[in-house]
mmCIF file of C-alpha atoms in Angstrom:
data_model
loop_
_atom_site.group_PDB
_atom_site.id
_atom_site.type_symbol
_atom_site.label_atom_id
_atom_site.label_comp_id
_atom_site.label_asym_id
_atom_site.label_seq_id
_atom_site.Cartn_x
_atom_site.Cartn_y
_atom_site.Cartn_z
ATOM 1 C CA MET A 1 98.370 94.739 107.716
ATOM 2 C CA THR A 2 98.854 91.768 105.328
ATOM 3 C CA ILE A 3 97.946 91.730 101.688
ATOM 4 C CA GLU A 4 95.271 89.092 102.442
ATOM 5 C CA ALA A 5 93.807 91.309 105.242
ATOM 6 C CA ARG A 6 93.661 94.294 102.865
ATOM 7 C CA LEU A 7 91.917 92.262 100.241
ATOM 8 C CA ALA A 8 89.399 91.092 102.818
ATOM 9 C CA GLU A 9 88.896 94.614 104.044
ATOM 10 C CA LEU A 10 88.114 95.630 100.396
ATOM 11 C CA GLY A 11 85.749 92.662 100.047
ATOM 12 C CA VAL A 12 87.888 91.036 97.368
ATOM 13 C CA THR A 13 88.440 87.381 97.071
ATOM 14 C CA LEU A 14 91.037 86.378 94.507
ATOM 15 C CA PRO A 15 89.868 83.937 91.903
ATOM 16 C CA ASP A 16 91.997 81.105 90.609
ATOM 17 C CA ALA A 17 94.722 82.408 88.301
ATOM 18 C CA PRO A 18 93.212 82.523 84.801
ATOM 19 C CA ALA A 19 94.706 79.995 82.359
ATOM 20 C CA PRO A 20 96.543 81.356 79.329
ATOM 21 C CA VAL A 21 94.424 81.465 76.111
ATOM 22 C CA ALA A 22 97.370 81.035 73.665
ATOM 23 C CA ASN A 23 100.912 79.792 73.554
ATOM 24 C CA TYR A 24 102.433 81.537 76.660
ATOM 25 C CA VAL A 25 102.496 81.081 80.477
ATOM 26 C CA GLY A 26 100.712 83.174 83.070
ATOM 27 C CA PHE A 27 103.982 84.289 84.733
ATOM 28 C CA VAL A 28 107.755 83.894 84.644
ATOM 29 C CA LEU A 29 109.977 84.231 87.689
ATOM 30 C CA ALA A 30 113.411 85.685 86.671
ATOM 31 C CA GLY A 31 115.554 86.085 89.805
ATOM 32 C CA ASN A 32 113.466 88.023 92.206
ATOM 33 C CA LEU A 33 111.280 89.619 89.523
ATOM 34 C CA LEU A 34 107.970 88.109 88.796
ATOM 35 C CA HIS A 35 106.658 89.009 85.289
ATOM 36 C CA VAL A 36 102.971 88.462 84.958
ATOM 37 C CA SER A 37 101.463 88.154 81.483
ATOM 38 C CA GLY A 38 98.755 90.458 80.337
ATOM 39 C CA GLN A 39 95.466 89.868 82.153
ATOM 40 C CA VAL A 40 92.310 90.830 80.310
ATOM 41 C CA SER A 41 89.256 92.533 81.852
ATOM 42 C CA ALA A 42 86.902 89.832 83.070
ATOM 43 C CA ASP A 43 84.551 89.240 85.864
ATOM 44 C CA ALA A 44 82.267 86.411 87.096
ATOM 45 C CA ASN A 45 80.203 86.800 83.880
ATOM 46 C CA GLY A 46 83.112 86.382 81.598
ATOM 47 C CA PRO A 47 85.206 88.875 79.472
ATOM 48 C CA ILE A 48 84.409 92.563 79.882
ATOM 49 C CA LYS A 49 84.195 93.469 76.195
ATOM 50 C CA GLY A 50 83.915 96.838 74.496
ATOM 51 C CA LYS A 51 85.597 100.009 73.514
ATOM 52 C CA LEU A 52 86.284 103.083 75.555
ATOM 53 C CA GLY A 53 84.909 106.213 73.842
ATOM 54 C CA ALA A 54 82.033 104.145 72.431
ATOM 55 C CA ASP A 55 80.755 101.538 74.665
ATOM 56 C CA PHE A 56 82.123 102.429 78.130
ATOM 57 C CA THR A 57 82.539 105.493 80.335
ATOM 58 C CA VAL A 58 85.920 106.183 81.952
ATOM 59 C CA GLU A 59 84.483 104.919 85.228
ATOM 60 C CA GLN A 60 83.403 101.631 83.623
ATOM 61 C CA GLY A 61 86.903 101.267 82.060
ATOM 62 C CA ALA A 62 88.507 101.901 85.447
ATOM 63 C CA ALA A 63 86.319 99.076 86.912
ATOM 64 C CA ALA A 64 87.575 96.897 83.999
ATOM 65 C CA ALA A 65 91.125 97.738 84.831
ATOM 66 C CA ARG A 66 90.545 96.928 88.575
ATOM 67 C CA ALA A 67 89.327 93.475 87.374
ATOM 68 C CA CYS A 68 92.653 93.068 85.473
ATOM 69 C CA ALA A 69 94.563 93.982 88.722
ATOM 70 C CA ILE A 70 92.640 91.325 90.699
ATOM 71 C CA SER A 71 93.703 88.759 88.057
ATOM 72 C CA LEU A 72 97.286 90.052 88.199
ATOM 73 C CA LEU A 73 97.279 89.371 91.956
ATOM 74 C CA ALA A 74 95.788 85.929 91.423
ATOM 75 C CA GLN A 75 98.643 85.046 89.072
ATOM 76 C CA ALA A 76 101.120 86.444 91.716
ATOM 77 C CA LYS A 77 99.564 84.358 94.370
ATOM 78 C CA LYS A 78 99.910 81.222 92.199
ATOM 79 C CA ALA A 79 103.518 82.109 91.357
ATOM 80 C CA CYS A 80 104.262 82.547 95.053
ATOM 81 C CA ASP A 81 102.586 79.089 95.971
ATOM 82 C CA GLY A 82 99.788 80.933 97.758
ATOM 83 C CA ASP A 83 101.994 83.300 99.813
ATOM 84 C CA LEU A 84 101.262 86.952 98.884
ATOM 85 C CA SER A 85 103.602 88.077 101.657
ATOM 86 C CA ARG A 86 106.492 87.270 99.271
ATOM 87 C CA ILE A 87 105.547 90.461 97.260
ATOM 88 C CA LYS A 88 108.068 93.207 98.103
ATOM 89 C CA ARG A 89 106.693 95.712 95.692
ATOM 90 C CA LEU A 90 104.873 96.290 92.461
ATOM 91 C CA VAL A 91 107.486 97.567 90.012
ATOM 92 C CA LYS A 92 105.473 98.320 86.789
ATOM 93 C CA LEU A 93 102.154 98.020 85.123
ATOM 94 C CA GLY A 94 101.647 98.088 81.377
ATOM 95 C CA GLY A 95 98.105 99.096 80.506
ATOM 96 C CA PHE A 96 96.398 98.710 77.159
ATOM 97 C CA VAL A 97 92.884 100.283 76.567
ATOM 98 C CA ASN A 98 90.640 99.289 73.681
ATOM 99 C CA SER A 99 89.496 102.706 72.576
ATOM 100 C CA THR A 100 88.321 104.887 69.738
ATOM 101 C CA PRO A 101 90.899 107.056 68.001
ATOM 102 C CA ASP A 102 89.750 110.244 69.698
ATOM 103 C CA PHE A 103 89.656 108.784 73.289
ATOM 104 C CA THR A 104 92.550 110.256 75.346
ATOM 105 C CA ASP A 105 91.692 109.230 78.944
ATOM 106 C CA GLN A 106 93.782 105.957 78.996
ATOM 107 C CA PRO A 107 95.574 107.060 82.126
ATOM 108 C CA LYS A 108 92.227 107.603 83.977
ATOM 109 C CA VAL A 109 91.177 104.015 82.930
ATOM 110 C CA ILE A 110 94.356 102.407 84.148
ATOM 111 C CA ASN A 111 94.103 104.281 87.376
ATOM 112 C CA GLY A 112 91.455 101.667 88.233
ATOM 113 C CA ALA A 113 94.304 99.090 88.527
ATOM 114 C CA SER A 114 96.854 101.524 89.926
ATOM 115 C CA ASP A 115 94.436 102.743 92.748
ATOM 116 C CA PHE A 116 93.565 99.121 93.539
ATOM 117 C CA MET A 117 97.229 98.013 93.738
ATOM 118 C CA VAL A 118 98.040 100.971 96.135
ATOM 119 C CA ALA A 119 94.960 100.133 98.267
ATOM 120 C CA VAL A 120 96.145 96.501 98.559
ATOM 121 C CA LEU A 121 99.932 96.869 98.779
ATOM 122 C CA GLY A 122 100.204 100.362 100.375
ATOM 123 C CA ASP A 123 103.365 102.277 99.433
ATOM 124 C CA ALA A 124 104.765 99.018 97.883
ATOM 125 C CA GLY A 125 101.965 99.355 95.360
ATOM 126 C CA ARG A 126 103.346 102.568 93.884
ATOM 127 C CA HIS A 127 104.805 101.727 90.514
ATOM 128 C CA ALA A 128 106.022 102.851 87.096
ATOM 129 C CA ARG A 129 103.495 102.468 84.408
ATOM 130 C CA ALA A 130 102.293 102.817 80.783
ATOM 131 C CA ALA A 131 98.760 103.472 79.650
ATOM 132 C CA VAL A 132 98.281 103.264 75.906
ATOM 133 C CA SER A 133 95.486 102.965 73.493
ATOM 134 C CA ALA A 134 94.915 100.022 71.160
ATOM 135 C CA PRO A 135 92.400 99.710 68.245
ATOM 136 C CA ALA A 136 91.528 96.159 69.466
ATOM 137 C CA LEU A 137 92.512 93.771 72.245
ATOM 138 C CA PRO A 138 92.218 89.946 72.495
ATOM 139 C CA LEU A 139 88.736 88.605 72.659
ATOM 140 C CA GLY A 140 87.435 92.144 72.256
ATOM 141 C CA VAL A 141 88.034 93.077 75.860
ATOM 142 C CA ALA A 142 88.119 96.638 77.093
ATOM 143 C CA VAL A 143 91.420 96.448 78.969
ATOM 144 C CA GLU A 144 94.561 94.288 79.296
ATOM 145 C CA ILE A 145 97.295 94.825 81.907
ATOM 146 C CA ASP A 146 100.598 93.139 82.656
ATOM 147 C CA ALA A 147 102.828 93.607 85.649
ATOM 148 C CA ILE A 148 106.277 93.162 87.107
ATOM 149 C CA PHE A 149 106.557 92.432 90.838
ATOM 150 C CA GLU A 150 109.741 92.332 93.007
ATOM 151 C CA LEU A 151 109.659 89.334 95.370
ATOM 152 C CA LYS A 152 111.388 88.946 98.755
#
């Protein structure tokens, strides 16, 4: 099954790749590795803002991480000139969670992105990962995630 078919099966339509909000680019292709800049949690209503351990449950944080993963794939689609079949595998996710000092479920939050990537990419979505806490994130968002993909 193609990536586009899996997305359709999940009821997900990729948005246009979000524009950078500062002095950087959305992605860099280096050889066959596609490095996608950190994508912040956002949905159709705008940035998903708040702090895990105060404003959001783990489940809500995982949904915010899933939103980041959707933006990561949107950037990958742009980098691949619209052809997601060029993705060979997801190599790594770097997850940042805006959380209180006593919050320790960052891995469960970032699972929202990891689970989504496996659902969309199958075994090629299994990846190395980091899931860390941050006292604040850009725009006050709940989650930010970057990615490295290997392309065919």
